[in-house]
């Protein structure tokens, strides 16, 4: 085979491998949705465009602890690890044991701490990770289908573990979560990510900056 022929073959092999990996991940995600629709809240994982939109304002150099709620198959997790400083920690909490098991088998990174549990217990998990506060919390939780009372409890506990000036980043198909964020956070910004399927809302909630300046 000529050099050009070999190069073409490699491109097709890489493409086939990558597509196979995506289909595999989507299959796992879809199967979990069929089993636990209320817990998963979406048929397919988030898009890379949504990942970039949610993470675009993060001050990575100041980040020591980044918490992710509902990592699923790791759509955000991998990009967070790509950008996270070498001495920082990513604490990823998911209620679904199959997702935590999948991530443990597919991502080998000493900065990643996986927890099978509920985001409502985040304070305990942050303490067990050796931290007092988090710089960022990112949430992929389906707030509109969580059991009664769980959404407000998670928002309260998140507010409590964020450092002054820390941010709660929430992506969501429904606007209902706005009513949970607005009374708990000092600043709240919102935008659409139209390139996600389906289009998705991005909320950026921040704790009091004045406290950060006083600290
Ligand atoms: C819409 S999926 C998001 C998956 C992935 N982050 C993405 O963007 O493709 C919601 C995730 O939240 C998890 N989840 C639901 N309730 C939870 C809770 N109380 N605590 C932690 N994770 C939870 C589900 O198991 C699932 O992985």
Coordinates of N, CA and C and ligand atoms in Angstrom, one line a residue:
X1 N 0.8 -1.2 0.0 CA 0.0 0.0 0.0 C 0.9 1.3 0.0
X2 N 0.5 2.3 -0.7 CA 1.2 3.5 -0.8 C 1.1 4.3 0.5
X3 N 2.0 5.3 0.7 CA 2.0 6.1 1.9 C 0.6 6.8 2.1
X4 N 0.1 7.3 0.9 CA -1.2 8.0 1.0 C -2.3 7.0 1.3
X5 N -2.2 5.8 0.7 CA -3.2 4.8 1.0 C -3.2 4.4 2.5
X6 N -2.0 4.3 3.1 CA -1.9 4.0 4.5 C -2.5 5.1 5.4
X7 N -2.2 6.3 5.0 CA -2.7 7.5 5.8 C -4.2 7.5 5.8
X8 N -4.8 7.2 4.6 CA -6.3 7.2 4.5 C -6.8 6.1 5.3
X9 N -6.2 4.9 5.3 CA -6.7 3.8 6.1 C -6.7 4.2 7.6
X10 N -5.6 4.9 8.0 CA -5.5 5.2 9.4 C -6.6 6.2 9.8
X11 N -6.9 7.2 8.9 CA -7.9 8.1 9.2 C -9.2 7.4 9.4
X12 N -9.5 6.4 8.5 CA -10.8 5.7 8.7 C -10.8 4.8 9.9
X13 N -9.7 4.2 10.2 CA -9.6 3.4 11.4 C -9.9 4.2 12.7
X14 N -9.2 5.4 12.7 CA -9.4 6.3 13.9 C -10.8 6.7 14.0
X15 N -11.4 7.1 12.9 CA -12.8 7.5 12.9 C -13.7 6.5 13.4
X16 N -13.5 5.2 12.9 CA -14.3 4.1 13.3 C -14.2 3.9 14.8
X17 N -12.9 3.9 15.3 CA -12.7 3.7 16.7 C -13.4 4.7 17.6
X18 N -13.3 6.0 17.1 CA -13.9 7.1 17.9 C -15.4 7.0 17.9
X19 N -16.0 6.7 16.7 CA -17.4 6.6 16.6 C -17.9 5.4 17.5
X20 N -17.1 4.3 17.5 CA -17.5 3.2 18.3 C -17.5 3.5 19.7
X21 N -16.5 4.3 20.2 CA -16.4 4.7 21.6 C -17.6 5.6 21.9
X22 N -18.0 6.6 21.0 CA -19.2 7.4 21.3 C -20.4 6.6 21.4
X23 N -20.6 5.7 20.4 CA -21.8 4.9 20.4 C -21.9 4.0 21.7
X24 N -20.8 3.5 22.1 CA -20.7 2.7 23.3 C -21.1 3.6 24.5
X25 N -20.6 4.8 24.6 CA -20.9 5.7 25.8 C -22.4 6.1 25.7
X26 N -22.9 6.4 24.5 CA -24.3 6.8 24.4 C -25.2 5.6 24.8
X27 N -24.8 4.4 24.4 CA -25.6 3.2 24.7 C -25.7 3.0 26.3
X28 N -24.6 3.2 27.0 CA -24.6 3.0 28.4 C -25.5 4.1 29.0
X29 N -25.4 5.3 28.5 CA -26.2 6.4 29.0 C -27.7 6.2 28.8
X30 N -28.0 5.7 27.6 CA -29.4 5.5 27.2 C -30.0 4.4 28.1
X31 N -29.2 3.3 28.3 CA -29.7 2.2 29.1 C -30.0 2.6 30.5
X32 N -29.2 3.5 31.1 CA -29.4 4.0 32.4 C -30.7 4.9 32.4
X33 N -30.9 5.7 31.3 CA -32.1 6.5 31.3 C -33.3 5.6 31.3
X34 N -33.3 4.5 30.5 CA -34.5 3.7 30.5 C -34.8 3.1 31.9
X35 N -33.7 2.7 32.6 CA -33.9 2.2 34.0 C -34.3 3.2 35.0
X36 N -33.7 4.4 34.9 CA -34.0 5.4 36.0 C -34.2 6.8 35.3
X37 N -35.4 7.0 34.6 CA -35.6 8.2 33.9 C -35.6 9.5 34.7
X38 N -36.1 9.4 36.0 CA -36.2 10.6 36.8 C -34.8 11.0 37.3
X39 N -33.9 10.0 37.6 CA -32.6 10.2 38.1 C -31.7 10.8 37.0
X40 N -31.8 10.3 35.8 CA -30.9 10.6 34.7 C -31.4 11.9 34.0
X41 N -32.7 12.0 33.7 CA -33.3 13.2 33.2 C -33.0 13.6 31.8
X42 N -32.2 12.8 31.1 CA -31.9 13.1 29.7 C -31.6 11.8 28.9
X43 N -31.9 11.8 27.6 CA -31.7 10.6 26.8 C -30.3 10.5 26.3
X44 N -29.7 11.6 26.1 CA -28.3 11.6 25.6 C -27.4 12.5 26.4
X45 N -26.1 12.2 26.4 CA -25.2 13.0 27.2 C -25.1 14.5 26.6
X46 N -24.5 15.4 27.4 CA -24.4 16.8 26.9 C -23.4 16.8 25.8
X47 N -23.5 17.9 25.0 CA -22.5 18.1 23.9 C -21.3 18.8 24.3
X48 N -20.2 18.8 23.5 CA -18.9 19.4 23.8 C -19.2 21.0 23.9
X49 N -20.1 21.5 23.0 CA -20.4 22.9 23.0 C -20.9 23.3 24.4
X50 N -21.8 22.5 25.0 CA -22.3 22.9 26.3 C -21.2 22.8 27.4
X51 N -20.3 21.8 27.2 CA -19.2 21.7 28.2 C -18.4 23.0 28.1
X52 N -18.0 23.4 26.9 CA -17.2 24.6 26.8 C -17.9 25.9 27.3
X53 N -19.2 26.0 27.0 CA -20.0 27.1 27.5 C -20.0 27.2 29.0
X54 N -20.2 26.0 29.7 CA -20.3 26.0 31.1 C -19.0 26.3 31.8
X55 N -17.9 25.9 31.2 CA -16.6 26.1 31.8 C -15.8 27.3 31.4
X56 N -16.4 28.1 30.5 CA -15.6 29.2 29.9 C -15.1 30.2 30.9
X57 N -15.9 30.5 32.0 CA -15.4 31.6 32.9 C -14.6 31.1 34.1
X58 N -14.3 29.8 34.1 CA -13.6 29.2 35.3 C -12.2 29.7 35.3
X59 N -11.8 30.2 36.5 CA -10.4 30.6 36.8 C -9.6 29.4 37.3
X60 N -9.1 28.7 36.3 CA -8.4 27.4 36.6 C -7.3 27.5 37.6
X61 N -6.5 28.6 37.4 CA -5.3 28.7 38.2 C -5.6 28.8 39.7
X62 N -6.8 29.4 40.0 CA -7.2 29.6 41.4 C -8.0 28.4 42.0
X63 N -8.2 27.4 41.1 CA -9.0 26.3 41.5 C -8.3 25.2 42.3
X64 N -8.7 24.9 43.5 CA -8.1 23.8 44.3 C -9.0 22.6 44.3
X65 N -10.3 22.9 44.5 CA -11.3 21.9 44.5 C -12.5 22.2 43.6
X66 N -12.7 21.3 42.7 CA -13.8 21.5 41.7 C -14.7 20.3 42.0
X67 N -16.0 20.5 42.2 CA -17.0 19.5 42.5 C -17.9 19.3 41.3
X68 N -18.2 18.1 40.9 CA -19.1 17.8 39.8 C -20.2 16.9 40.3
X69 N -21.5 17.4 40.2 CA -22.6 16.6 40.5 C -23.2 15.9 39.3
X70 N -23.4 14.6 39.3 CA -24.0 13.9 38.2 C -23.1 13.8 37.0
X71 N -21.8 13.2 37.1 CA -20.9 13.2 36.0 C -21.4 12.2 34.9
X72 N -22.3 11.3 35.2 CA -22.7 10.3 34.2 C -21.6 9.6 33.6
X73 N -21.4 9.6 32.3 CA -20.3 8.9 31.6 C -19.0 9.7 31.5
X74 N -19.1 10.9 32.1 CA -17.8 11.7 32.2 C -17.7 12.8 31.1
X75 N -18.8 13.2 30.5 CA -18.8 14.2 29.4 C -18.0 15.4 29.8
X76 N -18.3 15.9 31.0 CA -17.6 17.1 31.5 C -16.3 16.7 32.2
X77 N -16.4 15.6 32.9 CA -15.2 15.2 33.7 C -13.9 15.2 33.0
X78 N -13.9 14.7 31.8 CA -12.6 14.6 31.0 C -12.1 16.0 30.7
X79 N -13.0 16.9 30.3 CA -12.6 18.3 30.0 C -12.1 19.0 31.2
X80 N -12.8 18.8 32.3 CA -12.4 19.5 33.6 C -11.0 19.0 33.9
X81 N -10.7 17.7 33.8 CA -9.4 17.2 34.1 C -8.3 17.7 33.2
X82 N -8.7 17.9 31.9 CA -7.7 18.5 30.9 C -7.3 19.9 31.4
X83 N -8.2 20.7 32.1 CA -7.9 22.1 32.4 C -7.5 22.3 33.8
X84 N -7.7 21.3 34.7 CA -7.5 21.5 36.1 C -6.0 21.5 36.4
X85 N -5.5 22.3 37.3 CA -4.1 22.3 37.7 C -3.7 20.9 38.3
X86 N -2.4 20.7 38.2 CA -1.9 19.3 38.6 C -2.1 19.0 40.0
X87 N -2.1 20.0 40.9 CA -2.3 19.8 42.3 C -3.7 20.0 42.8
X88 N -4.7 20.1 41.9 CA -6.1 20.3 42.4 C -6.8 19.0 42.3
X89 N -8.1 19.0 42.9 CA -8.9 17.8 43.0 C -10.2 18.0 42.3
X90 N -10.7 17.0 41.6 CA -12.0 17.0 41.1 C -12.8 15.9 41.8
X91 N -13.8 16.3 42.5 CA -14.7 15.4 43.3 C -16.0 15.2 42.5
X92 N -16.2 14.0 42.0 CA -17.4 13.7 41.2 C -18.3 12.8 41.9
X93 N -19.5 13.3 42.1 CA -20.5 12.6 42.9 C -21.7 12.1 42.1
X94 N -22.0 10.9 42.0 CA -23.2 10.4 41.3 C -23.9 9.3 42.1
X95 N -25.3 9.4 42.0 CA -26.1 8.5 42.7 C -26.2 7.2 42.0
X96 N -25.8 7.1 40.8 CA -25.9 5.9 40.0 C -24.6 5.1 40.1
X97 N -24.6 4.0 40.7 CA -23.4 3.2 40.9 C -22.8 2.7 39.6
X98 N -23.6 2.5 38.6 CA -23.0 2.0 37.3 C -22.2 3.1 36.6
X99 N -22.6 4.3 36.8 CA -21.8 5.4 36.2 C -20.5 5.6 36.9
X100 N -20.5 5.5 38.3 CA -19.3 5.6 39.1 C -18.3 4.4 38.7
X101 N -18.9 3.3 38.6 CA -18.1 2.1 38.2 C -17.4 2.3 36.8
X102 N -18.2 2.8 35.9 CA -17.8 3.1 34.5 C -16.6 4.1 34.5
X103 N -16.8 5.2 35.3 CA -15.8 6.2 35.3 C -14.5 5.7 35.9
X104 N -14.6 4.9 37.0 CA -13.5 4.3 37.6 C -12.7 3.4 36.7
X105 N -13.4 2.7 35.8 CA -12.7 1.8 34.8 C -12.1 2.6 33.7
X106 N -12.6 3.7 33.3 CA -12.2 4.4 32.1 C -11.3 5.7 32.3
X107 N -11.3 6.2 33.5 CA -10.5 7.4 33.7 C -9.5 7.1 34.9
X108 N -8.2 7.1 34.5 CA -7.2 6.9 35.5 C -6.5 8.2 35.8
X109 N -6.9 8.9 36.8 CA -6.3 10.2 37.0 C -6.3 10.4 38.6
X110 N -5.1 10.6 39.2 CA -5.0 10.7 40.6 C -5.8 11.9 41.2
X111 N -6.1 12.9 40.3 CA -6.8 14.1 40.8 C -8.3 13.9 40.9
X112 N -8.8 12.7 40.3 CA -10.2 12.5 40.3 C -10.6 11.6 41.5
X113 N -11.6 12.1 42.3 CA -12.1 11.4 43.4 C -13.5 11.1 43.1
X114 N -13.9 9.8 43.0 CA -15.2 9.4 42.6 C -16.0 9.0 43.9
X115 N -17.2 9.5 43.9 CA -18.1 9.1 45.1 C -19.4 8.6 44.6
X116 N -19.8 7.5 45.1 CA -21.2 7.0 44.8 C -22.0 7.5 46.0
X117 N -22.9 8.5 45.7 CA -23.7 9.0 46.8 C -24.5 10.2 46.2
X118 N -25.2 10.9 47.1 CA -26.0 12.0 46.7 C -25.3 13.3 46.9
X119 N -25.6 14.2 45.9 CA -25.1 15.6 46.0 C -25.6 16.3 47.3
X120 N -26.7 15.8 47.9 CA -27.2 16.4 49.1 C -26.2 16.2 50.3
X121 N -25.3 15.2 50.2 CA -24.3 15.0 51.2 C -22.9 15.6 50.9
X122 N -22.9 16.6 50.0 CA -21.7 17.1 49.5 C -20.7 17.6 50.6
X123 N -21.3 18.2 51.7 CA -20.4 18.7 52.8 C -19.5 17.5 53.3
X124 N -20.2 16.4 53.6 CA -19.4 15.3 54.1 C -18.3 14.8 53.1
X125 N -18.6 14.8 51.8 CA -17.7 14.3 50.8 C -16.5 15.3 50.7
X126 N -16.8 16.6 50.7 CA -15.8 17.6 50.6 C -14.8 17.4 51.8
X127 N -15.4 17.2 53.0 CA -14.6 17.0 54.2 C -13.7 15.8 54.1
X128 N -14.3 14.7 53.6 CA -13.5 13.4 53.4 C -12.4 13.6 52.4
X129 N -12.6 14.5 51.5 CA -11.5 14.8 50.5 C -10.4 15.7 51.0
X130 N -10.6 16.1 52.3 CA -9.6 16.9 52.9 C -9.7 18.4 52.7
X131 N -10.9 18.8 52.3 CA -11.1 20.3 52.0 C -12.2 20.9 52.9
X132 N -12.1 22.2 53.1 CA -13.1 22.9 53.8 C -14.1 23.5 52.9
X133 N -13.7 23.9 51.7 CA -14.6 24.6 50.8 C -14.2 24.2 49.3
X134 N -15.2 24.5 48.5 CA -15.0 24.2 47.0 C -14.9 25.6 46.3
X135 N -14.2 25.6 45.2 CA -14.1 26.8 44.4 C -15.3 26.8 43.4
X136 N -15.6 25.7 42.8 CA -16.6 25.6 41.9 C -17.4 24.3 42.1
X137 N -18.7 24.4 41.9 CA -19.6 23.2 41.8 C -20.3 23.3 40.5
X138 N -20.2 22.2 39.7 CA -20.9 22.1 38.5 C -22.0 21.0 38.6
X139 N -23.2 21.4 38.1 CA -24.3 20.4 38.3 C -25.0 20.0 37.0
X140 N -25.1 18.7 36.8 CA -25.8 18.2 35.7 C -27.1 17.5 36.2
X141 N -27.5 17.8 37.4 CA -28.6 17.1 38.0 C -29.9 17.5 37.4
X142 N -30.9 16.6 37.2 CA -32.2 17.0 36.6 C -33.1 17.6 37.7
X143 N -32.9 18.9 38.1 CA -33.6 19.4 39.3 C -35.1 19.3 39.2
X144 N -35.7 19.3 37.9 CA -37.2 19.3 37.9 C -37.7 17.9 38.1
X145 N -36.9 16.8 38.1 CA -37.4 15.5 38.3 C -36.8 14.8 39.6
X146 N -36.1 15.6 40.4 CA -35.6 15.1 41.7 C -36.8 14.9 42.6
X147 N -36.7 14.0 43.6 CA -37.7 13.8 44.6 C -38.0 15.1 45.4
X148 N -39.2 15.3 45.8 CA -39.6 16.5 46.6 C -38.6 16.9 47.7
X149 N -38.2 18.1 47.7 CA -37.3 18.6 48.8 C -35.8 18.4 48.5
X150 N -35.4 17.5 47.6 CA -34.0 17.2 47.3 C -33.3 18.4 46.7
X151 N -34.0 19.0 45.7 CA -33.4 20.2 45.0 C -33.0 21.3 45.9
X152 N -34.0 21.8 46.8 CA -33.6 22.9 47.7 C -32.5 22.5 48.7
X153 N -32.5 21.2 49.1 CA -31.5 20.7 50.1 C -30.1 20.8 49.4
X154 N -30.1 20.3 48.1 CA -28.8 20.4 47.4 C -28.3 21.8 47.2
X155 N -29.2 22.7 46.9 CA -28.8 24.1 46.7 C -28.3 24.7 48.0
X156 N -29.0 24.4 49.1 CA -28.5 24.9 50.4 C -27.1 24.4 50.8
X157 N -26.9 23.1 50.6 CA -25.6 22.5 50.9 C -24.5 23.0 50.0
X158 N -24.9 23.2 48.8 CA -23.9 23.8 47.8 C -23.4 25.2 48.2
X159 N -24.4 26.0 48.6 CA -24.1 27.3 49.0 C -23.2 27.3 50.3
X160 N -23.4 26.3 51.1 CA -22.6 26.2 52.4 C -21.2 25.8 52.1
X161 N -20.9 25.0 51.1 CA -19.5 24.5 50.9 C -18.7 25.4 49.9
X162 N -19.4 26.3 49.2 CA -18.7 27.2 48.3 C -17.9 28.2 49.0
X163 N -16.7 28.5 48.6 CA -15.9 29.6 49.2 C -16.6 30.9 48.8
X164 N -16.3 32.0 49.6 CA -16.8 33.3 49.2 C -16.3 33.6 47.8
X165 N -17.2 34.0 46.9 CA -16.9 34.3 45.5 C -16.8 33.1 44.7
X166 N -17.2 31.9 45.3 CA -17.2 30.6 44.5 C -18.5 30.6 43.6
X167 N -18.5 29.7 42.6 CA -19.6 29.6 41.7 C -20.2 28.3 41.6
X168 N -21.6 28.3 41.4 CA -22.4 27.1 41.2 C -22.8 27.2 39.7
X169 N -22.3 26.3 38.9 CA -22.6 26.3 37.5 C -23.6 25.2 37.2
X170 N -24.8 25.6 36.7 CA -25.9 24.6 36.5 C -26.4 24.6 35.1
X171 N -26.4 23.4 34.4 CA -27.0 23.3 33.1 C -28.3 22.6 33.2
X172 N -29.3 23.0 32.5 CA -30.7 22.5 32.8 C -31.6 22.8 31.6
X173 N -32.5 21.8 31.3 CA -33.5 22.1 30.2 C -34.6 22.9 30.6
X174 N -34.9 22.9 31.9 CA -36.1 23.7 32.5 C -35.6 24.9 33.2
X175 N -36.4 26.0 33.3 CA -36.0 27.2 33.9 C -36.3 27.1 35.4
X176 N -37.0 26.0 35.9 CA -37.5 26.0 37.2 C -36.4 26.2 38.3
X177 N -35.1 25.7 38.0 CA -34.0 25.8 38.9 C -33.7 27.3 39.3
X178 N -34.1 28.2 38.4 CA -33.9 29.6 38.7 C -34.5 30.0 40.1
X179 N -35.7 29.5 40.3 CA -36.3 29.8 41.6 C -35.6 29.2 42.8
X180 N -34.7 28.2 42.6 CA -33.9 27.7 43.7 C -32.6 28.5 43.9
X181 N -32.1 29.0 42.8 CA -30.8 29.7 42.8 C -30.9 31.1 43.2
X182 N -31.9 31.8 42.7 CA -32.0 33.3 42.9 C -32.0 33.7 44.4
X183 N -32.8 33.0 45.3 CA -32.8 33.5 46.7 C -31.5 33.1 47.5
X184 N -30.7 32.2 46.9 CA -29.5 31.6 47.7 C -28.2 32.3 47.3
X185 N -28.2 32.8 46.1 CA -26.9 33.3 45.6 C -26.9 34.8 45.3
X186 N -25.8 35.5 45.4 CA -25.8 37.0 45.3 C -25.9 37.4 43.8
X187 N -25.2 36.6 43.0 CA -25.3 37.0 41.5 C -25.8 35.8 40.8
X188 N -26.6 36.1 39.8 CA -27.1 35.0 38.9 C -27.2 35.4 37.5
X189 N -26.5 34.7 36.6 CA -26.5 35.1 35.2 C -27.0 33.8 34.4
X190 N -27.6 34.0 33.3 CA -28.2 32.9 32.6 C -28.0 33.1 31.1
X191 N -27.8 32.0 30.3 CA -27.8 32.1 28.9 C -28.2 30.8 28.3
X192 N -28.5 30.8 27.0 CA -28.8 29.6 26.3 C -27.6 29.0 25.6
X193 N -27.6 27.7 25.5 CA -26.6 27.0 24.6 C -27.5 26.3 23.5
X194 N -27.6 27.0 22.4 CA -28.5 26.5 21.3 C -27.9 25.3 20.6
X195 N -26.6 25.2 20.7 CA -26.0 24.1 19.9 C -26.1 22.7 20.6
X196 N -26.6 22.7 21.8 CA -26.8 21.5 22.5 C -28.1 20.8 22.0
X197 N -28.2 19.5 22.0 CA -29.4 18.8 21.6 C -30.0 18.1 22.8
X198 N -31.2 18.6 23.3 CA -31.9 19.8 22.9 C -31.2 21.0 23.5
X199 N -31.6 22.3 23.0 CA -31.0 23.5 23.5 C -31.1 23.5 25.1
X200 N -30.1 24.1 25.7 CA -30.1 23.9 27.2 C -29.8 25.3 27.8
X201 N -30.3 25.5 29.0 CA -30.0 26.7 29.8 C -28.7 26.6 30.6
X202 N -27.9 27.6 30.6 CA -26.7 27.6 31.5 C -26.9 28.7 32.6
X203 N -26.8 28.3 33.8 CA -27.0 29.3 34.9 C -25.6 29.4 35.6
X204 N -25.2 30.6 35.9 CA -23.9 30.8 36.6 C -24.3 31.6 37.9
X205 N -24.2 30.9 39.1 CA -24.6 31.5 40.3 C -23.4 31.7 41.2
X206 N -23.3 32.9 41.8 CA -22.1 33.2 42.6 C -22.4 33.6 44.0
X207 N -21.5 33.1 44.9 CA -21.7 33.6 46.3 C -21.1 35.0 46.5
X208 N -21.3 35.6 47.7 CA -20.9 37.0 47.9 C -19.5 37.3 47.6
X209 N -19.2 38.2 46.7 CA -17.8 38.6 46.4 C -17.3 39.5 47.5
X210 N -18.2 40.3 48.2 CA -17.8 41.2 49.3 C -17.1 40.3 50.3
X211 N -17.7 39.1 50.6 CA -17.1 38.3 51.6 C -15.7 37.9 51.2
X212 N -15.5 37.6 49.9 CA -14.2 37.2 49.4 C -13.2 38.4 49.6
X213 N -13.6 39.6 49.3 CA -12.7 40.7 49.5 C -12.3 40.9 50.9
X214 N -13.3 40.6 51.8 CA -13.0 40.8 53.3 C -12.2 39.7 53.8
X215 N -12.1 38.6 53.2 CA -11.5 37.4 53.7 C -9.9 37.6 53.7
Ligands
LIG1 C1 -28.6 14.5 32.9 S1 -27.5 13.3 33.6 C2 -26.0 14.3 33.3 C3 -24.9 13.4 32.9 C4 -23.6 14.2 32.3 N1 -23.1 15.1 33.3 C5 -23.9 14.9 31.0 O1 -23.9 16.1 31.0 O2 -24.0 14.2 30.0 C6 -27.8 13.5 35.3 C7 -26.9 12.8 36.3 O3 -27.2 13.1 37.6 C8 -27.1 11.9 38.4 N2 -27.9 12.2 39.7 C9 -29.3 12.2 39.8 N3 -29.6 12.5 41.1 C10 -28.4 12.7 41.8 C11 -28.1 13.1 43.1 N4 -29.1 13.3 44.0 N5 -26.8 13.1 43.5 C12 -25.8 12.9 42.6 N6 -26.1 12.5 41.3 C13 -27.4 12.4 40.9 C14 -27.6 10.8 37.5 O4 -27.2 9.6 37.9 C15 -26.9 11.3 36.2 O5 -25.6 10.8 36.1

